[in-house]
mmCIF file of C-alpha atoms in Angstrom:
data_model
loop_
_atom_site.group_PDB
_atom_site.id
_atom_site.type_symbol
_atom_site.label_atom_id
_atom_site.label_comp_id
_atom_site.label_asym_id
_atom_site.label_seq_id
_atom_site.Cartn_x
_atom_site.Cartn_y
_atom_site.Cartn_z
ATOM 1 C CA UNK A 1 9.276 72.274 -17.350
ATOM 2 C CA UNK A 2 8.816 76.126 -15.422
ATOM 3 C CA UNK A 3 4.985 76.840 -15.631
ATOM 4 C CA UNK A 4 4.722 79.552 -18.783
ATOM 5 C CA UNK A 5 2.265 82.551 -17.524
ATOM 6 C CA UNK A 6 0.221 85.011 -19.398
ATOM 7 C CA UNK A 7 2.901 83.762 -22.163
ATOM 8 C CA UNK A 8 5.683 84.365 -19.989
ATOM 9 C CA UNK A 9 7.789 81.336 -18.613
ATOM 10 C CA UNK A 10 7.750 81.313 -14.937
ATOM 11 C CA UNK A 11 11.006 80.825 -13.787
ATOM 12 C CA UNK A 12 10.090 79.787 -10.037
ATOM 13 C CA UNK A 13 7.894 76.776 -10.718
ATOM 14 C CA UNK A 14 9.165 73.225 -12.122
ATOM 15 C CA UNK A 15 6.612 70.266 -12.616
ATOM 16 C CA UNK A 16 7.197 66.678 -11.815
ATOM 17 C CA UNK A 17 5.690 63.089 -13.209
ATOM 18 C CA UNK A 18 4.752 61.386 -9.752
ATOM 19 C CA UNK A 19 8.169 58.598 -9.932
ATOM 20 C CA UNK A 20 10.853 62.381 -10.341
ATOM 21 C CA UNK A 21 8.944 62.736 -7.164
ATOM 22 C CA UNK A 22 9.297 59.719 -5.471
ATOM 23 C CA UNK A 23 13.450 59.300 -7.327
ATOM 24 C CA UNK A 24 14.286 62.782 -5.566
ATOM 25 C CA UNK A 25 12.431 61.962 -2.218
ATOM 26 C CA UNK A 26 14.436 58.187 -2.496
ATOM 27 C CA UNK A 27 17.559 60.185 -3.244
ATOM 28 C CA UNK A 28 17.245 62.408 -0.047
ATOM 29 C CA UNK A 29 16.540 59.552 1.849
ATOM 30 C CA UNK A 30 18.756 57.412 0.805
ATOM 31 C CA UNK A 31 22.043 59.392 0.876
ATOM 32 C CA UNK A 32 21.709 61.263 4.740
ATOM 33 C CA UNK A 33 21.064 57.142 5.831
ATOM 34 C CA UNK A 34 17.659 55.881 5.943
ATOM 35 C CA UNK A 35 17.721 52.240 5.445
ATOM 36 C CA UNK A 36 15.950 50.409 2.589
ATOM 37 C CA UNK A 37 12.651 49.678 3.709
ATOM 38 C CA UNK A 38 11.754 53.485 6.042
ATOM 39 C CA UNK A 39 13.039 55.023 2.660
ATOM 40 C CA UNK A 40 10.909 53.652 0.927
ATOM 41 C CA UNK A 41 7.725 54.196 3.175
ATOM 42 C CA UNK A 42 8.660 57.862 4.108
ATOM 43 C CA UNK A 43 9.196 58.179 -0.098
ATOM 44 C CA UNK A 44 5.162 56.167 -0.532
ATOM 45 C CA UNK A 45 3.958 58.554 1.774
ATOM 46 C CA UNK A 46 5.912 62.063 0.653
ATOM 47 C CA UNK A 47 4.859 60.823 -2.635
ATOM 48 C CA UNK A 48 1.291 60.429 -1.800
ATOM 49 C CA UNK A 49 1.392 64.853 -0.546
ATOM 50 C CA UNK A 50 3.115 65.751 -3.184
ATOM 51 C CA UNK A 51 0.468 64.356 -6.006
ATOM 52 C CA UNK A 52 -2.006 64.792 -3.924
ATOM 53 C CA UNK A 53 -1.057 68.153 -3.905
ATOM 54 C CA UNK A 54 -0.946 68.327 0.293
ATOM 55 C CA UNK A 55 1.945 70.627 0.054
ATOM 56 C CA UNK A 56 2.755 71.434 3.202
ATOM 57 C CA UNK A 57 2.938 67.055 3.282
ATOM 58 C CA UNK A 58 4.917 66.791 0.122
ATOM 59 C CA UNK A 59 8.103 66.953 -0.724
ATOM 60 C CA UNK A 60 9.258 70.234 2.128
ATOM 61 C CA UNK A 61 9.099 68.128 4.369
ATOM 62 C CA UNK A 62 11.866 65.799 3.915
ATOM 63 C CA UNK A 63 14.046 69.071 5.397
ATOM 64 C CA UNK A 64 11.998 68.314 8.343
ATOM 65 C CA UNK A 65 13.175 64.351 8.063
ATOM 66 C CA UNK A 66 16.685 65.693 7.129
ATOM 67 C CA UNK A 67 16.640 67.358 10.514
ATOM 68 C CA UNK A 68 15.391 65.291 12.247
ATOM 69 C CA UNK A 69 18.243 62.490 11.975
ATOM 70 C CA UNK A 70 20.629 65.059 12.004
ATOM 71 C CA UNK A 71 19.372 65.627 15.618
ATOM 72 C CA UNK A 72 20.170 62.358 15.785
ATOM 73 C CA UNK A 73 16.764 61.460 17.360
ATOM 74 C CA UNK A 74 15.231 59.399 14.836
ATOM 75 C CA UNK A 75 16.912 55.707 14.602
ATOM 76 C CA UNK A 76 17.570 55.416 10.560
ATOM 77 C CA UNK A 77 17.634 51.331 10.486
ATOM 78 C CA UNK A 78 15.410 50.659 13.391
ATOM 79 C CA UNK A 79 12.829 47.518 12.360
ATOM 80 C CA UNK A 80 9.558 47.575 13.792
ATOM 81 C CA UNK A 81 8.727 44.512 16.923
ATOM 82 C CA UNK A 82 5.174 43.855 16.505
ATOM 83 C CA UNK A 83 3.419 41.963 19.409
ATOM 84 C CA UNK A 84 -0.080 41.444 19.712
ATOM 85 C CA UNK A 85 -1.718 40.958 23.693
ATOM 86 C CA UNK A 86 -5.575 40.514 22.063
ATOM 87 C CA UNK A 87 -7.274 38.623 19.564
ATOM 88 C CA UNK A 88 -8.221 42.290 18.490
ATOM 89 C CA UNK A 89 -5.241 43.690 18.779
ATOM 90 C CA UNK A 90 -2.214 44.179 18.198
ATOM 91 C CA UNK A 91 0.763 46.212 19.653
ATOM 92 C CA UNK A 92 3.967 47.469 16.758
ATOM 93 C CA UNK A 93 6.780 48.836 19.478
ATOM 94 C CA UNK A 94 8.669 51.209 15.958
ATOM 95 C CA UNK A 95 12.042 51.738 18.462
ATOM 96 C CA UNK A 96 12.205 55.395 17.856
ATOM 97 C CA UNK A 97 12.294 54.334 13.656
ATOM 98 C CA UNK A 98 9.258 56.456 11.856
ATOM 99 C CA UNK A 99 6.085 55.843 12.066
ATOM 100 C CA UNK A 100 5.223 54.860 8.031
ATOM 101 C CA UNK A 101 7.040 51.351 8.000
ATOM 102 C CA UNK A 102 5.946 50.382 11.433
ATOM 103 C CA UNK A 103 2.190 51.355 9.401
ATOM 104 C CA UNK A 104 2.529 49.319 6.237
ATOM 105 C CA UNK A 105 4.120 46.358 8.300
ATOM 106 C CA UNK A 106 1.493 46.757 10.736
ATOM 107 C CA UNK A 107 -2.009 47.227 8.618
ATOM 108 C CA UNK A 108 -1.973 42.939 7.379
ATOM 109 C CA UNK A 109 -2.217 42.354 10.877
ATOM 110 C CA UNK A 110 -4.909 44.592 11.418
ATOM 111 C CA UNK A 111 -7.201 44.111 8.226
ATOM 112 C CA UNK A 112 -7.211 39.692 9.625
ATOM 113 C CA UNK A 113 -7.987 40.884 12.932
ATOM 114 C CA UNK A 114 -10.784 42.438 11.672
ATOM 115 C CA UNK A 115 -12.153 40.885 9.305
ATOM 116 C CA UNK A 116 -11.963 38.623 12.324
ATOM 117 C CA UNK A 117 -13.410 39.894 15.316
ATOM 118 C CA UNK A 118 -15.520 42.902 13.383
ATOM 119 C CA UNK A 119 -12.844 45.513 14.623
ATOM 120 C CA UNK A 120 -9.510 45.512 15.752
ATOM 121 C CA UNK A 121 -6.552 47.545 17.041
ATOM 122 C CA UNK A 122 -3.344 49.349 15.516
ATOM 123 C CA UNK A 123 -1.371 50.491 18.202
ATOM 124 C CA UNK A 124 1.916 52.526 17.034
ATOM 125 C CA UNK A 125 3.945 53.487 20.287
ATOM 126 C CA UNK A 126 7.734 55.206 20.644
ATOM 127 C CA UNK A 127 7.429 56.978 16.451
ATOM 128 C CA UNK A 128 7.884 59.530 15.141
ATOM 129 C CA UNK A 129 5.319 61.018 13.462
ATOM 130 C CA UNK A 130 5.176 63.486 10.714
ATOM 131 C CA UNK A 131 2.559 62.470 7.620
ATOM 132 C CA UNK A 132 -0.490 63.035 6.582
ATOM 133 C CA UNK A 133 -3.525 60.037 7.789
ATOM 134 C CA UNK A 134 -5.117 59.659 5.185
ATOM 135 C CA UNK A 135 -2.673 57.598 3.204
ATOM 136 C CA UNK A 136 -3.474 55.482 6.652
ATOM 137 C CA UNK A 137 -6.803 55.089 7.233
ATOM 138 C CA UNK A 138 -7.149 54.580 2.812
ATOM 139 C CA UNK A 139 -4.892 52.221 3.317
ATOM 140 C CA UNK A 140 -7.572 50.356 5.573
ATOM 141 C CA UNK A 141 -10.149 50.730 3.766
ATOM 142 C CA UNK A 142 -9.001 49.612 0.422
ATOM 143 C CA UNK A 143 -9.855 45.499 2.610
ATOM 144 C CA UNK A 144 -13.837 47.113 2.758
ATOM 145 C CA UNK A 145 -13.034 48.102 6.526
ATOM 146 C CA UNK A 146 -14.166 51.450 7.646
ATOM 147 C CA UNK A 147 -10.963 53.330 8.947
ATOM 148 C CA UNK A 148 -10.036 55.527 11.942
ATOM 149 C CA UNK A 149 -7.495 56.766 13.251
ATOM 150 C CA UNK A 150 -5.455 59.772 15.634
ATOM 151 C CA UNK A 151 -2.275 61.288 17.330
ATOM 152 C CA UNK A 152 -1.245 63.592 18.709
ATOM 153 C CA UNK A 153 2.356 65.898 17.950
ATOM 154 C CA UNK A 154 4.601 68.307 19.687
ATOM 155 C CA UNK A 155 2.432 70.483 22.196
ATOM 156 C CA UNK A 156 2.228 73.726 19.513
ATOM 157 C CA UNK A 157 -1.412 73.954 20.125
ATOM 158 C CA UNK A 158 -3.517 76.535 23.079
ATOM 159 C CA UNK A 159 -6.310 75.253 24.531
ATOM 160 C CA UNK A 160 -9.786 77.531 24.491
ATOM 161 C CA UNK A 161 -9.266 79.887 26.836
ATOM 162 C CA UNK A 162 -5.839 79.301 27.142
ATOM 163 C CA UNK A 163 -2.085 81.488 26.373
ATOM 164 C CA UNK A 164 0.051 78.296 26.495
ATOM 165 C CA UNK A 165 0.058 75.379 24.498
ATOM 166 C CA UNK A 166 -0.436 71.575 25.744
ATOM 167 C CA UNK A 167 -2.546 70.110 22.524
ATOM 168 C CA UNK A 168 -0.114 68.271 19.138
ATOM 169 C CA UNK A 169 -1.937 69.121 16.156
ATOM 170 C CA UNK A 170 -3.852 66.053 17.277
ATOM 171 C CA UNK A 171 -5.023 65.237 13.662
ATOM 172 C CA UNK A 172 -8.013 62.606 13.392
ATOM 173 C CA UNK A 173 -7.945 61.036 9.773
ATOM 174 C CA UNK A 174 -11.971 58.217 9.438
ATOM 175 C CA UNK A 175 -12.201 56.306 6.012
ATOM 176 C CA UNK A 176 -15.080 54.583 4.803
ATOM 177 C CA UNK A 177 -14.853 52.269 2.033
ATOM 178 C CA UNK A 178 -17.645 52.368 -1.677
ATOM 179 C CA UNK A 179 -18.594 50.093 -3.555
ATOM 180 C CA UNK A 180 -17.123 51.667 -6.719
ATOM 181 C CA UNK A 181 -14.691 54.776 -6.897
ATOM 182 C CA UNK A 182 -12.681 56.355 -3.831
ATOM 183 C CA UNK A 183 -13.383 55.835 -0.777
ATOM 184 C CA UNK A 184 -15.390 58.581 1.115
ATOM 185 C CA UNK A 185 -12.106 60.243 3.752
ATOM 186 C CA UNK A 186 -11.280 62.758 5.782
ATOM 187 C CA UNK A 187 -8.587 63.723 8.069
ATOM 188 C CA UNK A 188 -8.401 67.163 9.676
ATOM 189 C CA UNK A 189 -6.338 68.757 12.464
ATOM 190 C CA UNK A 190 -7.605 69.626 15.812
ATOM 191 C CA UNK A 191 -6.041 72.576 15.124
ATOM 192 C CA UNK A 192 -6.781 75.404 13.589
ATOM 193 C CA UNK A 193 -4.404 74.186 10.536
ATOM 194 C CA UNK A 194 -1.137 72.040 10.103
ATOM 195 C CA UNK A 195 1.723 73.400 11.700
ATOM 196 C CA UNK A 196 3.343 72.958 8.076
ATOM 197 C CA UNK A 197 0.482 75.849 6.651
ATOM 198 C CA UNK A 198 1.292 78.107 8.786
ATOM 199 C CA UNK A 199 5.779 77.415 8.293
ATOM 200 C CA UNK A 200 5.137 77.307 4.386
ATOM 201 C CA UNK A 201 3.526 80.881 4.823
ATOM 202 C CA UNK A 202 6.412 81.765 6.435
ATOM 203 C CA UNK A 203 8.558 81.038 4.647
ATOM 204 C CA UNK A 204 7.124 82.657 1.331
ATOM 205 C CA UNK A 205 6.833 85.982 3.584
ATOM 206 C CA UNK A 206 2.983 85.697 4.020
ATOM 207 C CA UNK A 207 0.598 86.614 6.681
ATOM 208 C CA UNK A 208 -1.588 84.003 8.424
ATOM 209 C CA UNK A 209 -5.319 84.845 8.428
ATOM 210 C CA UNK A 210 -6.839 85.907 11.884
ATOM 211 C CA UNK A 211 -7.549 82.764 14.508
ATOM 212 C CA UNK A 212 -4.776 80.281 12.618
ATOM 213 C CA UNK A 213 -2.259 81.494 16.439
ATOM 214 C CA UNK A 214 -2.056 83.642 19.456
ATOM 215 C CA UNK A 215 2.088 85.666 18.894
ATOM 216 C CA UNK A 216 4.190 84.335 22.569
ATOM 217 C CA UNK A 217 1.970 87.299 25.054
ATOM 218 C CA UNK A 218 -1.489 85.572 23.910
ATOM 219 C CA UNK A 219 -2.842 87.921 21.404
ATOM 220 C CA UNK A 220 -4.485 87.392 17.781
ATOM 221 C CA UNK A 221 -1.443 87.479 15.386
ATOM 222 C CA UNK A 222 -1.509 87.479 11.723
ATOM 223 C CA UNK A 223 1.863 86.764 11.721
ATOM 224 C CA UNK A 224 3.143 83.290 10.574
ATOM 225 C CA UNK A 225 6.667 83.241 12.801
ATOM 226 C CA UNK A 226 4.725 84.984 15.498
ATOM 227 C CA UNK A 227 2.474 81.922 15.718
ATOM 228 C CA UNK A 228 4.696 79.870 15.708
ATOM 229 C CA UNK A 229 6.395 81.430 18.540
ATOM 230 C CA UNK A 230 3.446 81.007 21.015
ATOM 231 C CA UNK A 231 0.658 79.084 19.988
ATOM 232 C CA UNK A 232 -1.439 77.651 17.390
ATOM 233 C CA UNK A 233 -5.365 77.550 18.242
ATOM 234 C CA UNK A 234 -8.024 74.679 18.229
ATOM 235 C CA UNK A 235 -10.870 75.115 15.807
ATOM 236 C CA UNK A 236 -14.410 75.138 17.194
ATOM 237 C CA UNK A 237 -12.650 77.090 20.310
ATOM 238 C CA UNK A 238 -13.834 74.537 23.163
ATOM 239 C CA UNK A 239 -15.359 71.849 20.609
ATOM 240 C CA UNK A 240 -11.380 71.414 18.643
ATOM 241 C CA UNK A 241 -10.224 71.878 22.601
ATOM 242 C CA UNK A 242 -11.981 68.356 23.617
ATOM 243 C CA UNK A 243 -11.437 66.916 21.316
ATOM 244 C CA UNK A 244 -8.094 67.779 20.674
ATOM 245 C CA UNK A 245 -7.716 66.156 25.077
ATOM 246 C CA UNK A 246 -9.898 62.521 23.471
ATOM 247 C CA UNK A 247 -7.106 62.495 20.785
ATOM 248 C CA UNK A 248 -4.227 63.512 23.641
ATOM 249 C CA UNK A 249 -5.846 61.003 26.158
ATOM 250 C CA UNK A 250 -6.796 57.984 23.278
ATOM 251 C CA UNK A 251 -2.893 57.766 21.012
ATOM 252 C CA UNK A 252 -0.573 58.061 23.933
ATOM 253 C CA UNK A 253 -1.593 57.900 28.065
ATOM 254 C CA UNK A 254 -4.562 54.731 26.469
ATOM 255 C CA UNK A 255 -1.454 53.070 24.949
ATOM 256 C CA UNK A 256 0.928 53.335 26.340
ATOM 257 C CA UNK A 257 2.804 56.696 24.961
ATOM 258 C CA UNK A 258 3.895 60.446 24.902
ATOM 259 C CA UNK A 259 1.618 63.052 25.431
ATOM 260 C CA UNK A 260 2.145 65.207 23.369
ATOM 261 C CA UNK A 261 3.691 67.408 25.396
ATOM 262 C CA UNK A 262 5.936 65.030 26.413
ATOM 263 C CA UNK A 263 7.132 64.546 23.525
ATOM 264 C CA UNK A 264 8.121 68.523 23.089
ATOM 265 C CA UNK A 265 10.201 67.893 25.990
ATOM 266 C CA UNK A 266 12.182 65.262 25.051
ATOM 267 C CA UNK A 267 12.696 67.387 21.436
ATOM 268 C CA UNK A 268 14.149 69.554 24.155
ATOM 269 C CA UNK A 269 14.409 72.405 21.720
ATOM 270 C CA UNK A 270 16.231 70.071 18.582
ATOM 271 C CA UNK A 271 12.553 71.019 16.608
ATOM 272 C CA UNK A 272 12.847 67.111 15.352
ATOM 273 C CA UNK A 273 9.876 64.933 14.059
ATOM 274 C CA UNK A 274 7.339 65.339 17.074
ATOM 275 C CA UNK A 275 7.783 60.978 18.506
ATOM 276 C CA UNK A 276 4.720 59.431 20.118
ATOM 277 C CA UNK A 277 2.546 57.334 19.623
ATOM 278 C CA UNK A 278 -1.008 56.788 17.291
ATOM 279 C CA UNK A 279 -4.059 55.263 16.825
ATOM 280 C CA UNK A 280 -5.292 53.772 14.293
ATOM 281 C CA UNK A 281 -9.007 51.447 14.693
ATOM 282 C CA UNK A 282 -9.914 48.436 11.999
ATOM 283 C CA UNK A 283 -14.303 48.867 11.146
ATOM 284 C CA UNK A 284 -15.632 45.700 9.185
ATOM 285 C CA UNK A 285 -18.881 46.499 7.920
ATOM 286 C CA UNK A 286 -19.418 43.348 7.387
ATOM 287 C CA UNK A 287 -19.564 41.444 10.472
ATOM 288 C CA UNK A 288 -21.115 44.617 11.650
ATOM 289 C CA UNK A 289 -23.763 44.687 9.628
ATOM 290 C CA UNK A 290 -26.226 42.430 10.747
ATOM 291 C CA UNK A 291 -24.811 40.253 7.751
ATOM 292 C CA UNK A 292 -27.045 43.124 4.798
ATOM 293 C CA UNK A 293 -24.390 45.132 3.304
ATOM 294 C CA UNK A 294 -25.770 45.518 -0.530
ATOM 295 C CA UNK A 295 -27.910 47.169 2.105
ATOM 296 C CA UNK A 296 -25.866 48.772 4.310
ATOM 297 C CA UNK A 297 -24.085 50.540 1.837
ATOM 298 C CA UNK A 298 -26.643 52.169 -0.949
ATOM 299 C CA UNK A 299 -28.299 53.908 1.791
ATOM 300 C CA UNK A 300 -24.722 55.258 3.078
ATOM 301 C CA UNK A 301 -24.625 56.110 -0.594
ATOM 302 C CA UNK A 302 -27.721 57.276 -0.532
ATOM 303 C CA UNK A 303 -26.898 59.757 1.928
ATOM 304 C CA UNK A 304 -23.345 60.858 0.210
ATOM 305 C CA UNK A 305 -24.835 61.343 -2.675
ATOM 306 C CA UNK A 306 -27.797 63.966 -0.873
ATOM 307 C CA UNK A 307 -25.051 66.477 0.402
ATOM 308 C CA UNK A 308 -22.875 65.865 -3.283
ATOM 309 C CA UNK A 309 -25.963 66.491 -4.779
ATOM 310 C CA UNK A 310 -26.806 69.839 -3.921
ATOM 311 C CA UNK A 311 -24.068 71.284 -4.578
ATOM 312 C CA UNK A 312 -21.702 70.608 -1.632
ATOM 313 C CA UNK A 313 -18.388 69.175 -1.933
ATOM 314 C CA UNK A 314 -17.352 65.690 -0.039
ATOM 315 C CA UNK A 315 -14.260 65.921 2.754
ATOM 316 C CA UNK A 316 -10.660 65.052 -0.147
ATOM 317 C CA UNK A 317 -12.750 65.388 -3.102
ATOM 318 C CA UNK A 318 -10.424 68.470 -3.999
ATOM 319 C CA UNK A 319 -7.433 65.464 -3.496
ATOM 320 C CA UNK A 320 -8.667 62.977 -5.030
ATOM 321 C CA UNK A 321 -8.931 65.767 -8.748
ATOM 322 C CA UNK A 322 -5.017 66.969 -7.576
ATOM 323 C CA UNK A 323 -4.448 62.769 -7.815
ATOM 324 C CA UNK A 324 -5.838 62.934 -11.199
ATOM 325 C CA UNK A 325 -4.553 65.988 -12.675
ATOM 326 C CA UNK A 326 -0.584 64.851 -11.482
ATOM 327 C CA UNK A 327 -1.269 61.499 -12.607
ATOM 328 C CA UNK A 328 -2.004 62.769 -16.333
ATOM 329 C CA UNK A 329 0.953 66.185 -15.693
ATOM 330 C CA UNK A 330 2.965 65.806 -12.653
ATOM 331 C CA UNK A 331 3.098 68.083 -10.324
ATOM 332 C CA UNK A 332 4.773 72.115 -9.733
ATOM 333 C CA UNK A 333 7.172 72.802 -7.573
ATOM 334 C CA UNK A 334 8.423 76.033 -6.410
ATOM 335 C CA UNK A 335 11.799 76.783 -7.443
ATOM 336 C CA UNK A 336 13.242 77.072 -4.128
ATOM 337 C CA UNK A 337 11.863 74.370 -2.599
ATOM 338 C CA UNK A 338 12.866 72.227 -5.379
ATOM 339 C CA UNK A 339 16.797 73.784 -4.936
ATOM 340 C CA UNK A 340 16.065 73.318 -0.965
ATOM 341 C CA UNK A 341 14.853 69.539 -1.183
ATOM 342 C CA UNK A 342 18.035 68.616 -3.887
ATOM 343 C CA UNK A 343 20.164 70.128 -2.008
ATOM 344 C CA UNK A 344 19.446 67.737 1.180
ATOM 345 C CA UNK A 345 20.783 64.800 -1.404
ATOM 346 C CA UNK A 346 24.385 66.748 -1.814
#
């Protein structure tokens, strides 16, 4: 189906059902050599991104997945290795495959340990990672647990006051389970925006807002290509820079994995998906809440209602609205992106 604009048909956009997005993702991934378990895990996450109108983490990511595979970096078949170094710790070695299957395999262990100990940690090592973190913390919240997730990437982002990249986009995500409805969720890069947002601007010839990036000479730029060639900037100046440093340390050396600088060096110009680790933390309100879950939930709901009650938008509300709409109406994808993705499976 093509979108109509004021009585005219817009041939630049195409409408797909959620099932069609998933089927297209499976077709591209499997034809390019990903095993069935990895294909399913990756396709589910890409479909969720497109469904929730997170364009930079939807079908566009198939291009990066295939490019990384063709570069010989990612293993399309390796199965996760799960170990239990401590009662509240589960470690999953992805063996240089994508992180998504490792997370799916590790999640039941993480949830079980959190419900026995009050808190548990899942460390995913040696994984290629491209996805948003909100699907993972939402999955933790479905177990009635609060969830935190963080990961480095490639060194694309300059520290506050600097001009050379050191950090990754270094996202941080959190989910809080609510008694009914969707959880409270936020997921944001500690850079001003996700790398994919700037790439999408470059692909469509749009300028980027000032403050997103600097060029190779350290000067502010609104040119997307120049920003990608230079360095991205952290949000909130030194505050975002400090948070990004924390994520580098906690999701890198703390769990025996790489920093964004090390991931970038390993990539050696291939422009593939970053290779590093991921740290996830699950906390059980039932154990930590001193046995008064109902009372604690009421306090949390009163606080969240006080935010929404004055017209402020809770994080992820836009995503949840897009999700409900997509489930009824499907999603709109640019014809150019659709054709490029389909060609990957030819």
